[in-house]
Short mmCIF file of C-alpha atoms and ligand atoms in Angstrom, two decimals:
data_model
loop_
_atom_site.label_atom_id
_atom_site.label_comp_id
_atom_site.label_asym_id
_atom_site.label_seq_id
_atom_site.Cartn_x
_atom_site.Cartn_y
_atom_site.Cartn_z
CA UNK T 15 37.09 22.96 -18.69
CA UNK T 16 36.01 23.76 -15.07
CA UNK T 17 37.47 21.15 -12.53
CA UNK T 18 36.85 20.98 -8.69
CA UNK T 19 38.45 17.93 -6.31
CA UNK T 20 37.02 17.39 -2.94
CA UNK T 21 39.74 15.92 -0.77
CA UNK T 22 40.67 14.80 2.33
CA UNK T 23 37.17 13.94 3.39
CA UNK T 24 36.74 12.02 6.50
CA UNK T 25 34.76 9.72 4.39
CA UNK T 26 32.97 9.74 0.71
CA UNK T 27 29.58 8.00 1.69
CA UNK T 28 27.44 6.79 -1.87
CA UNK T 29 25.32 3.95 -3.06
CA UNK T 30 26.36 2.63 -6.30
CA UNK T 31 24.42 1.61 -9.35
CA UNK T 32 22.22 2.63 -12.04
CA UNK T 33 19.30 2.13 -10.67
CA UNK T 34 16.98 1.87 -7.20
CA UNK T 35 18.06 -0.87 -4.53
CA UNK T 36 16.01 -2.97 -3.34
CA UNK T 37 15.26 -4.23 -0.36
CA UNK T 38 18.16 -5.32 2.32
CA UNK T 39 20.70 -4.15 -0.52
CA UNK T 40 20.04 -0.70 0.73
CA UNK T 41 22.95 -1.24 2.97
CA UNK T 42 25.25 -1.39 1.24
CA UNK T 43 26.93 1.66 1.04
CA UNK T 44 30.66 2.31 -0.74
CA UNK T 45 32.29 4.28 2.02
CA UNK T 46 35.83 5.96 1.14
CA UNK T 47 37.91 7.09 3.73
CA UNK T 48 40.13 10.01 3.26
CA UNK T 49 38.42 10.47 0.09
CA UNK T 50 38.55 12.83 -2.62
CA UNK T 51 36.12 13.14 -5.84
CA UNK T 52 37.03 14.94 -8.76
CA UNK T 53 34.63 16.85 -10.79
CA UNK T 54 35.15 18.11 -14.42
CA UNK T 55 32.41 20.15 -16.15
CA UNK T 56 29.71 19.05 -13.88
CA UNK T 57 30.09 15.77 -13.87
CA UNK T 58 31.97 13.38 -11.88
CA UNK T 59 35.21 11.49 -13.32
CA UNK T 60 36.83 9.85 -10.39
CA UNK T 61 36.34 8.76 -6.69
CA UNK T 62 39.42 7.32 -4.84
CA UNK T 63 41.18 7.42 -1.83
CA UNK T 64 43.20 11.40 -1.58
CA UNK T 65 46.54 9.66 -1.96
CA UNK T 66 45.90 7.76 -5.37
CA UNK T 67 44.39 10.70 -7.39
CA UNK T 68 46.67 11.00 -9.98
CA UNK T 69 48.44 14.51 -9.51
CA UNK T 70 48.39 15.10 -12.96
CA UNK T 71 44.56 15.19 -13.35
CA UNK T 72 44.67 18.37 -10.62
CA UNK T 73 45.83 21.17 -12.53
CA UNK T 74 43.95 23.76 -12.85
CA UNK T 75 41.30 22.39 -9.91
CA UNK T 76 39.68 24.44 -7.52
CA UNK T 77 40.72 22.28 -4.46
CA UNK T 78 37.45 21.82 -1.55
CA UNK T 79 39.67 20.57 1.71
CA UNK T 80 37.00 18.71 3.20
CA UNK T 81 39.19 17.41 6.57
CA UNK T 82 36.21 16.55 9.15
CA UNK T 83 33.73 16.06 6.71
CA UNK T 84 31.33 13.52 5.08
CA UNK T 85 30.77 14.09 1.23
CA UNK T 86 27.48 12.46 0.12
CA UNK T 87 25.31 12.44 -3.24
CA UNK T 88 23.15 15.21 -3.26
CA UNK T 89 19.94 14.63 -1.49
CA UNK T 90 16.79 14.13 -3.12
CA UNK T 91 13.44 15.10 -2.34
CA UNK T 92 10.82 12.96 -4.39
CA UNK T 93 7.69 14.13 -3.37
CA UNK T 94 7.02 17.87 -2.26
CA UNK T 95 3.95 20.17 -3.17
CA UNK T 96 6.61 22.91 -4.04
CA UNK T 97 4.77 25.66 -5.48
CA UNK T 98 1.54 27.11 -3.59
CA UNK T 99 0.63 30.65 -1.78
CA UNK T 100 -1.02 30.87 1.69
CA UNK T 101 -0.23 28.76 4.89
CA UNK T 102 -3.16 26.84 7.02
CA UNK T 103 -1.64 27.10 10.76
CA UNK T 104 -5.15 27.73 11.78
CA UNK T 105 -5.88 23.62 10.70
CA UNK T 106 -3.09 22.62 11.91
CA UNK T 107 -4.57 24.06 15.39
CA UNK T 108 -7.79 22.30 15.00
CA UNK T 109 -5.81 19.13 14.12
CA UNK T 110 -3.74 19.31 17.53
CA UNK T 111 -7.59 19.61 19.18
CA UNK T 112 -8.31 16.45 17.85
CA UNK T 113 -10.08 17.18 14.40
CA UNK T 114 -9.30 14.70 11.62
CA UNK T 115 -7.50 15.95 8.39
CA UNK T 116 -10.58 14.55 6.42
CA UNK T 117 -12.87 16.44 8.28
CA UNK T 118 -11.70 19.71 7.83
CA UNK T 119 -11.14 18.86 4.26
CA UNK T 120 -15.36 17.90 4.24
CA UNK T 121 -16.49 21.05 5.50
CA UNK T 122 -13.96 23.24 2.77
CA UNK T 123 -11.10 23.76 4.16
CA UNK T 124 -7.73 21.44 3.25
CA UNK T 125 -6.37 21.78 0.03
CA UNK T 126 -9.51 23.50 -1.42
CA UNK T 127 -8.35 27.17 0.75
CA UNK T 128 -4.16 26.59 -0.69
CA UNK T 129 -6.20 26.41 -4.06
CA UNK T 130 -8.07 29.55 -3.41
CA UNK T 131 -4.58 31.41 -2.28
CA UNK T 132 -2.91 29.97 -5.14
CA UNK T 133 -5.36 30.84 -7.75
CA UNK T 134 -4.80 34.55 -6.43
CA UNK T 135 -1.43 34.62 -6.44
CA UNK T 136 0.58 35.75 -9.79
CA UNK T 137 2.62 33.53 -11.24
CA UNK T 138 5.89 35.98 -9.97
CA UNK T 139 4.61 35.47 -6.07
CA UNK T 140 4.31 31.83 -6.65
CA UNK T 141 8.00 31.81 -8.36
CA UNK T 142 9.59 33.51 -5.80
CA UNK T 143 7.94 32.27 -2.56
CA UNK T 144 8.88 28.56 -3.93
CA UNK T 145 12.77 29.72 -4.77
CA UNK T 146 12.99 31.13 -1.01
CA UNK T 147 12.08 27.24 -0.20
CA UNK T 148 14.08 25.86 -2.94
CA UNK T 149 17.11 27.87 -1.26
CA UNK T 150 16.29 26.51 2.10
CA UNK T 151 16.27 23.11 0.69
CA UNK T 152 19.53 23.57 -1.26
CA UNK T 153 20.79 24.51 2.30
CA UNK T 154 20.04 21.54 3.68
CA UNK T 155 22.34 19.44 1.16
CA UNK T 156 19.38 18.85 -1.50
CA UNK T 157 20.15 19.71 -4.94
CA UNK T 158 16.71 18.15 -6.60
CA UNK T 159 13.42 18.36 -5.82
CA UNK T 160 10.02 17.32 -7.58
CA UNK T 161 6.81 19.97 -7.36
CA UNK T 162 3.54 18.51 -7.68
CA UNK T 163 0.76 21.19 -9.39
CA UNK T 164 -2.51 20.21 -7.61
CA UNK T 165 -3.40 23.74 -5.96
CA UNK T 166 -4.99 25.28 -9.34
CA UNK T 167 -7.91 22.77 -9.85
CA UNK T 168 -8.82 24.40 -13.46
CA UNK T 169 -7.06 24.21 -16.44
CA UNK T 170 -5.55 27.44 -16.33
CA UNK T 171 -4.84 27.40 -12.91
CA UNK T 172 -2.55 24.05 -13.08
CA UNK T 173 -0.99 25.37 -16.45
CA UNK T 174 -0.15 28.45 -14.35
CA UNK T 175 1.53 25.86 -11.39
CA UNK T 176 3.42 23.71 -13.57
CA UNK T 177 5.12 26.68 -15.63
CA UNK T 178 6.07 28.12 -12.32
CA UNK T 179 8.29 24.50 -11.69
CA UNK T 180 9.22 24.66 -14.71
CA UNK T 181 10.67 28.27 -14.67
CA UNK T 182 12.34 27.27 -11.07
CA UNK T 183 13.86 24.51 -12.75
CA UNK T 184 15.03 27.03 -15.95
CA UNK T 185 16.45 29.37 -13.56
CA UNK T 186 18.49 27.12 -11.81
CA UNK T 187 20.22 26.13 -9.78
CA UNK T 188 18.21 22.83 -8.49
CA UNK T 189 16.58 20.72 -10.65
CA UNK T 190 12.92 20.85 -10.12
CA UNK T 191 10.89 17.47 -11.49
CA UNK T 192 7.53 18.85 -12.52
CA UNK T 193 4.44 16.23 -11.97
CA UNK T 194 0.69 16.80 -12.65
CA UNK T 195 -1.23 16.37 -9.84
CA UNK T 196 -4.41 17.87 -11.41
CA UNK T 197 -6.34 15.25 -8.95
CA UNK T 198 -5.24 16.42 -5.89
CA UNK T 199 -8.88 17.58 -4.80
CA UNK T 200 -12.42 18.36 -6.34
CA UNK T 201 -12.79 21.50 -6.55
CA UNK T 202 -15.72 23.65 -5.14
CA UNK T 203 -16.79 24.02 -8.35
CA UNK T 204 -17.11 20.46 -9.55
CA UNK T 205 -18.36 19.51 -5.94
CA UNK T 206 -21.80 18.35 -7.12
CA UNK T 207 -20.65 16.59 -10.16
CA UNK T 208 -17.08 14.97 -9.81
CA UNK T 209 -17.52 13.10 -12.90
CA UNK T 210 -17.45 16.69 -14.76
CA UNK T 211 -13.88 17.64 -13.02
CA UNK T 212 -13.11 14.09 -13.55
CA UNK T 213 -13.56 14.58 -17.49
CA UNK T 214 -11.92 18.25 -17.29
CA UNK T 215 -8.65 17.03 -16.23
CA UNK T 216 -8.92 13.83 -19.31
CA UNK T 217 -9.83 15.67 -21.89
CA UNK T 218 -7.83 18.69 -21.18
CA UNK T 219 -6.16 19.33 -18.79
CA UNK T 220 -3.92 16.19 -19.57
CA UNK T 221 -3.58 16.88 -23.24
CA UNK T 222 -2.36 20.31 -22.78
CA UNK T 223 0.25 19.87 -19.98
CA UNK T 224 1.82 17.15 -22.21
CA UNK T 225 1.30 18.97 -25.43
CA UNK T 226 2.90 22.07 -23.69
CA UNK T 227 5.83 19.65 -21.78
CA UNK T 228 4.66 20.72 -18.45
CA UNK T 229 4.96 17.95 -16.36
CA UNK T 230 6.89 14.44 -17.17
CA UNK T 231 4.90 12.86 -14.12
CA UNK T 232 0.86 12.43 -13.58
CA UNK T 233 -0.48 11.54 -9.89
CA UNK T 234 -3.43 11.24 -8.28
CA UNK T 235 -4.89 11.71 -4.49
CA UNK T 236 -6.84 8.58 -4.18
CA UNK T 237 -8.32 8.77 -0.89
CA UNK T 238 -12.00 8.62 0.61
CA UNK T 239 -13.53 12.13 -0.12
CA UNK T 240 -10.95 12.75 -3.05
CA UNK T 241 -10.92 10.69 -6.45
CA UNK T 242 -11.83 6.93 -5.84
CA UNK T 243 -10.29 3.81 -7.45
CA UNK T 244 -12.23 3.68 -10.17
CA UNK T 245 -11.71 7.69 -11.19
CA UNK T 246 -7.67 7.37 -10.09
CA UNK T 247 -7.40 4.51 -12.61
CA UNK T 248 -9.26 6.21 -15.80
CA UNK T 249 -6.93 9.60 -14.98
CA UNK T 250 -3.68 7.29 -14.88
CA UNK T 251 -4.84 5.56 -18.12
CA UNK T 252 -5.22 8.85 -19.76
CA UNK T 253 -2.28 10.24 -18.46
CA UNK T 254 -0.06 7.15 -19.53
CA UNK T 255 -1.43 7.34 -22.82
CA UNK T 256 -0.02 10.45 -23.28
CA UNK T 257 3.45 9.95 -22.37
CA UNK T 258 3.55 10.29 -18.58
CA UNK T 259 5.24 8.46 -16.00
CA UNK T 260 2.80 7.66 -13.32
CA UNK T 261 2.58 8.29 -9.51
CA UNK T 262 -0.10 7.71 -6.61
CA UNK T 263 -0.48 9.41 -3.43
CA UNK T 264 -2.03 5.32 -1.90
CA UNK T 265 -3.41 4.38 1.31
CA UNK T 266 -2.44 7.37 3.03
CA UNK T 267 -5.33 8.37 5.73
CA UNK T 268 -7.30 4.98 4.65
CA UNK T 269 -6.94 1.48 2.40
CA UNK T 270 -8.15 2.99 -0.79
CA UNK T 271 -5.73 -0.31 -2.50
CA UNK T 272 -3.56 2.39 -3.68
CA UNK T 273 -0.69 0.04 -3.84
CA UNK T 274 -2.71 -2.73 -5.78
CA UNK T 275 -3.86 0.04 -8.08
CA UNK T 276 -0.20 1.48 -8.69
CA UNK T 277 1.32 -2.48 -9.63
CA UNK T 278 -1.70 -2.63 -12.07
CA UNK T 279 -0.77 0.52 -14.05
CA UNK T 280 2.80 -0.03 -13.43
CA UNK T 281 3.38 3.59 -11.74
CA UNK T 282 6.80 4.53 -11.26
CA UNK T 283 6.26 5.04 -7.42
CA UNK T 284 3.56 4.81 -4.59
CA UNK T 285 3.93 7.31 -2.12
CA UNK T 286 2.52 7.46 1.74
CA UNK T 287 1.36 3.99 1.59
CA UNK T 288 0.59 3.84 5.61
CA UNK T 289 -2.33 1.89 5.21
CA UNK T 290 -1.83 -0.52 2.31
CA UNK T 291 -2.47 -4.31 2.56
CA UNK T 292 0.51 -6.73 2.11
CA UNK T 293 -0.85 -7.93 -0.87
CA UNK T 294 -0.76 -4.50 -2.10
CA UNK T 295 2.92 -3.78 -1.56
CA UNK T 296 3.74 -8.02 -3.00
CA UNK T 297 2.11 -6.29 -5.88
CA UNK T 298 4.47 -3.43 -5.68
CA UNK T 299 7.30 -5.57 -5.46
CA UNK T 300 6.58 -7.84 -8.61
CA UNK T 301 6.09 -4.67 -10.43
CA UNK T 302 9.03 -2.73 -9.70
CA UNK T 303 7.38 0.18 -8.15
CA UNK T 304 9.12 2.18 -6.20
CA UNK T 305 7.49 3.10 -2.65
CA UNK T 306 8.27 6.45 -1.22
CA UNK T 307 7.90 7.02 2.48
CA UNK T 308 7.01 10.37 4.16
CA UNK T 309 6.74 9.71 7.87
CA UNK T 310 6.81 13.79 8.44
CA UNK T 311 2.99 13.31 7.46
CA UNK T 312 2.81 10.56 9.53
CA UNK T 313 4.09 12.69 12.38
CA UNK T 314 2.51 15.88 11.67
CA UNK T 315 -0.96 13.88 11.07
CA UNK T 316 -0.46 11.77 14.01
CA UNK T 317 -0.98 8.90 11.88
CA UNK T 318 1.13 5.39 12.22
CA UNK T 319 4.28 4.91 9.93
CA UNK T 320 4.35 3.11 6.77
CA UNK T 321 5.97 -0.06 7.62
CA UNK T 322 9.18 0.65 6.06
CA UNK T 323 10.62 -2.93 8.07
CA UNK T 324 8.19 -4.92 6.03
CA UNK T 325 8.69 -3.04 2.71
CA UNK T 326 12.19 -3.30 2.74
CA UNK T 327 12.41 -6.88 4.09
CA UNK T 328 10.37 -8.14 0.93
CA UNK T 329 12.60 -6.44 -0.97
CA UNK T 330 11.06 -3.05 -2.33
CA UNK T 331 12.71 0.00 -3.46
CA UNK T 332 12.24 2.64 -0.84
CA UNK T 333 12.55 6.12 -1.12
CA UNK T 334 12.28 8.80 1.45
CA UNK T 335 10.53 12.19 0.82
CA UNK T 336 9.32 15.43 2.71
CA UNK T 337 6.05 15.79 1.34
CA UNK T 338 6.05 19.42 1.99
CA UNK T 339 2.99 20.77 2.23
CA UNK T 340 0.97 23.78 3.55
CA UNK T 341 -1.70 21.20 4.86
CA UNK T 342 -0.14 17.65 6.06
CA UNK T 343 3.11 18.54 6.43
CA UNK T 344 4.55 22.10 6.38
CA UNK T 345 8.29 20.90 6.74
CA UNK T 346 10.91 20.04 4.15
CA UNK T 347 13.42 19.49 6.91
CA UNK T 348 16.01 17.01 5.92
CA UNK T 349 17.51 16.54 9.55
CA UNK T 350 14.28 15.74 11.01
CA UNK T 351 13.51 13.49 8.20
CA UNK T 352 16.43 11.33 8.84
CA UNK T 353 15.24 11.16 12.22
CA UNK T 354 11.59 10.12 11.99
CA UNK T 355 12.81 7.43 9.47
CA UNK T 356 15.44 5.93 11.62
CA UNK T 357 13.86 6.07 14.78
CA UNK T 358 10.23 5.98 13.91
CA UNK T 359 10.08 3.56 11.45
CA UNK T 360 13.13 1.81 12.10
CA UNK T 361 15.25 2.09 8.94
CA UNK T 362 19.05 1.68 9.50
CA UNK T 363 21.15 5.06 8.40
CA UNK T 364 22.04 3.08 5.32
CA UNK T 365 18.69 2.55 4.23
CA UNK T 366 18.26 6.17 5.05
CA UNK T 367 21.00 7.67 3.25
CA UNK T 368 19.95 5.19 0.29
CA UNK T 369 16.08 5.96 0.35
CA UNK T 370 17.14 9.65 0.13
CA UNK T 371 19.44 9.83 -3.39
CA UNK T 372 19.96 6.51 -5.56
CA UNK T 373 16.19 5.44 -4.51
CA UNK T 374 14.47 8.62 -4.83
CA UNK T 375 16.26 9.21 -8.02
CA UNK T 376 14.95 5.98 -9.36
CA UNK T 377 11.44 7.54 -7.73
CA UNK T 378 11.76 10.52 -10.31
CA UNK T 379 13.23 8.25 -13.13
CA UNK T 380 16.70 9.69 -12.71
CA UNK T 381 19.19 6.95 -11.19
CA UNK T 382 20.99 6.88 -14.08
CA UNK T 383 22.06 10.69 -13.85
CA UNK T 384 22.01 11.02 -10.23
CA UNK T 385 21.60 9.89 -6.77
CA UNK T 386 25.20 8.15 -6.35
CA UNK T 387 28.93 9.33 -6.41
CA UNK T 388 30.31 7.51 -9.52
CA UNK T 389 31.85 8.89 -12.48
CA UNK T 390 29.66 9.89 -15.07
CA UNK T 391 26.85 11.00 -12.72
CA UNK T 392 26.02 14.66 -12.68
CA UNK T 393 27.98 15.75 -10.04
CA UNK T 394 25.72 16.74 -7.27
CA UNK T 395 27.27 16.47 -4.21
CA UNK T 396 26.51 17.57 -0.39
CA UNK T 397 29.27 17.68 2.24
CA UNK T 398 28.00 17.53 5.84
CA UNK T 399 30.25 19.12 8.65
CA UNK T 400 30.97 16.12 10.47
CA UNK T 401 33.02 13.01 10.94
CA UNK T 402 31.42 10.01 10.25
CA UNK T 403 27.53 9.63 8.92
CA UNK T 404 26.24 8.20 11.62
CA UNK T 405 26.28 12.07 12.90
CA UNK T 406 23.28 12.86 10.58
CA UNK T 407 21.08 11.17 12.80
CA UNK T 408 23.10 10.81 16.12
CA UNK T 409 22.84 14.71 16.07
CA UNK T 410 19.33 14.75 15.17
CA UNK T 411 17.54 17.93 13.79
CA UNK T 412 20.90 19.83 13.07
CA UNK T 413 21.71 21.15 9.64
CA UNK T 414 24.83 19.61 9.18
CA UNK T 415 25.17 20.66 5.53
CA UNK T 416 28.34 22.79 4.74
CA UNK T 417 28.77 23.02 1.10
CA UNK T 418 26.65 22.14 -1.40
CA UNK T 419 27.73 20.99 -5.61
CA UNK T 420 25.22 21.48 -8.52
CA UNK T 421 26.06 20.22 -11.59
CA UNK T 422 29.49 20.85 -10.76
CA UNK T 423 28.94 24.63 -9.22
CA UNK T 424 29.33 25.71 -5.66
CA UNK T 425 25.77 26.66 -4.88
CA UNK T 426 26.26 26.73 -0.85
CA UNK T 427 29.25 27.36 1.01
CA UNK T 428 30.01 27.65 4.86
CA UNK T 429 26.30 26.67 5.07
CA UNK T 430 25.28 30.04 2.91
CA UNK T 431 23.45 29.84 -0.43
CA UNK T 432 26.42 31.56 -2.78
O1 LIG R 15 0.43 14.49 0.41
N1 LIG R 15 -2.83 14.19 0.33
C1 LIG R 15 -2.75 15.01 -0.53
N2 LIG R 15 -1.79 15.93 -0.66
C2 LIG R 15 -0.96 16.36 0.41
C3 LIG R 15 -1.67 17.28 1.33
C4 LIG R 15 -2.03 18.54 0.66
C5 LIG R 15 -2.65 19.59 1.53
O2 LIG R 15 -3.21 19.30 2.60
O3 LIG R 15 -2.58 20.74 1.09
C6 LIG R 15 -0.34 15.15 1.09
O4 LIG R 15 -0.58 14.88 2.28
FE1 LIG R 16 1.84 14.67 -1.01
#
């Protein structure tokens, strides 16, 4: 029976529930001051103030004096394109001349050159260049992260991606959701005739990633020059048929009615969503789908921000993600994430500190296991080296993150992986 209590913290900062918030209800945050949580075999069993934990629950607990410090739910990052080889800096170059993201992507470059790296890289290089990130992440406070395939574009080639998240997630410590992403481009290959990729990934590359438990999640890059409305929705169908949850990458360089097309087929989230329509994110709304914002795209593409304001003021679940990517968005930084969400799209820290556990739980279908301090949740917790949580946007783009709880293990200390 392992036991840790956290005490003395300046404050214990957590939404509460079961599920995503919605809209304004984001705010509402339980903040403890001179808190302490107790943890007992990875999970957590009490949050109070320090002086009414019951002494006689402490023996035998490893005692974390967290004087100074903010103790938040683990963060977690909904939406990353974990596991790839290569790196694209020479794009991003061409980009900051002026070229358009779709452009290079016309004349064969974008994802098609992280699917040529990838497809050369063993499945060992991919493993251990995505757990050098993973341990970055964990550094940063997060302690789960979902990996989209996407950069194999054959059947082999995504079975070979989504084992690699799975192993990651195997071997610990942070959880790594795996999602299909199968239609993330068309490959060279297939350039000529779509439809023939289009049946490749239905017929079986679909089957076989469920039959094999690969991936609990299916999503699709509907976007001029990708898949189009009517391919994203026959891929979705599929994939729902056989068992997965489903997610869109919508309206994020144009209005490809993403969002319309995710309240349709009831996905679990939209993600991007910069250019939806409001009836598209009504739509959303009525159908409980969760919209998760990644305005490090925005800012690396130079694009404008989803409107977070208007999502969250008719009342949608919003989640925040990185979106880390070797194309869009080469960043999975946490601090600067904050940042672009508060100040560029004008979320309050609340909403922030909300969009980034209980709602991007509910984003990867895990609210009721994480994304809160409340007894019975896993405990994954991340204490932040400073005295109030306004700091983790006030002192924007620092790495605040001191210690970091896994399932109940000390998996960063002092700001050092253990
Ligand atoms: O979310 N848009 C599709 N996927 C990524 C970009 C992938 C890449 O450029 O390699 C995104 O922006
Ligand atoms: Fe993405």
């Amino acid at each position: 029976m392992k036991k840790i209590l956290i005490t003395n913290a300046s404050q214990i900062v957590t939404p509460i529930g079961l599920s995503g918030k919605p809209g304004m209800g984001m705010n509402d945050l339980t903040i403890i001051e001179d808190g302490c949580v107790l943890i007992q075999d990875g999970k957590i069993v009490k949050v109070c103030k320090s002086v009414d934990m019951d002494e006689s629950l402490l023996l035998d607990a490893q005692v974390i004096d967290a004087t100074g410090k903010i103790v938040l739910p683990g963060l977690i990052d909904a939406h990353t394109h974990l596991v790839f080889a290569g790196t694209r800096e020479d794009e991003f170059s061409m980009r900051m001349a002026g070229e358009s993201y779709i452009s290079i992507m016309e004349k064969g470059g974008g994802i098609q050159r992280s699917i040529d790296a990838t497809r050369l890289a063993t499945e060992k290089q991919l493993f251990d260049l995505a757990k050098m990130r993973l341990k970055n992440m964990a550094k940063m406070g997060v302690t789960t992260v979902e990996a989209k395939s996407g950069y194999g574009g054959s059947l082999e080639d995504e079975i070979k991606q989504c084992k690699v998240a799975r192993k990651l997630n195997d071997s610990g410590p942070i959880s790594v959701v795996s999602t299909l992403m199968a239609a993330h481009t068309i490959v060279r290959e297939y350039k000529s005739d779509p439809e023939k990729y289009v049946k490749l990934i239905i017929e079986e590359i679909i089957p076989r990633v469920a039959r094999e438990k690969l991936a609990e999640f299916c999503d699709v890059f509907l976007e001029k020059s990708a898949f189009n409305y009517a391919q994203a929705e026959r891929i979705l169908t599929a994939a729902k048929a056989h068992g997965f949850e489903l997610k869109i990458h919508a309206d994020e360089i144009s209005n490809g009615k993403g969002a319309h097309l995710a309240a349709k087929l009831n996905a679990i989230s939209a993600e991007h969503l910069l250019f939806s329509d409001h009836q598209g994110l009504e739509l959303m709304k009525e159908h409980h789908v969760t919209a998760v914002l990644l305005p490090l795209t925005a800012f690396s593409l130079r694009e404008p921000y989803a409107k977070a304001r208007e999502m969250i003021n008719k009342g949608l679940v919003v989640a925040l993600a990185s979106d880390f990517n070797p194309g869009s968005c080469y960043t999975y930084s946490m601090p600067m994430l904050m940042a672009a969400a508060c100040l560029s799209m004008h979320m309050s820290i609340e909403e922030v500190i909300t969009a980034l556990t209980l709602n991007a739980a509910a984003a990867i279908n895990r609210a009721h296991k994480i994304g809160s301090i409340e007894s019975g949740k896993d405990a994954d917790i991340a204490i932040f080296d400073c005295p109030n949580y306004a700091h983790l946007v006030y002192h924007m783009g620092i790495n605040q993150a001191h210690t970091v709880i896994k399932k109940g293990e000390i998996i960063v200390r002092n700001g050092e992986i253990v």
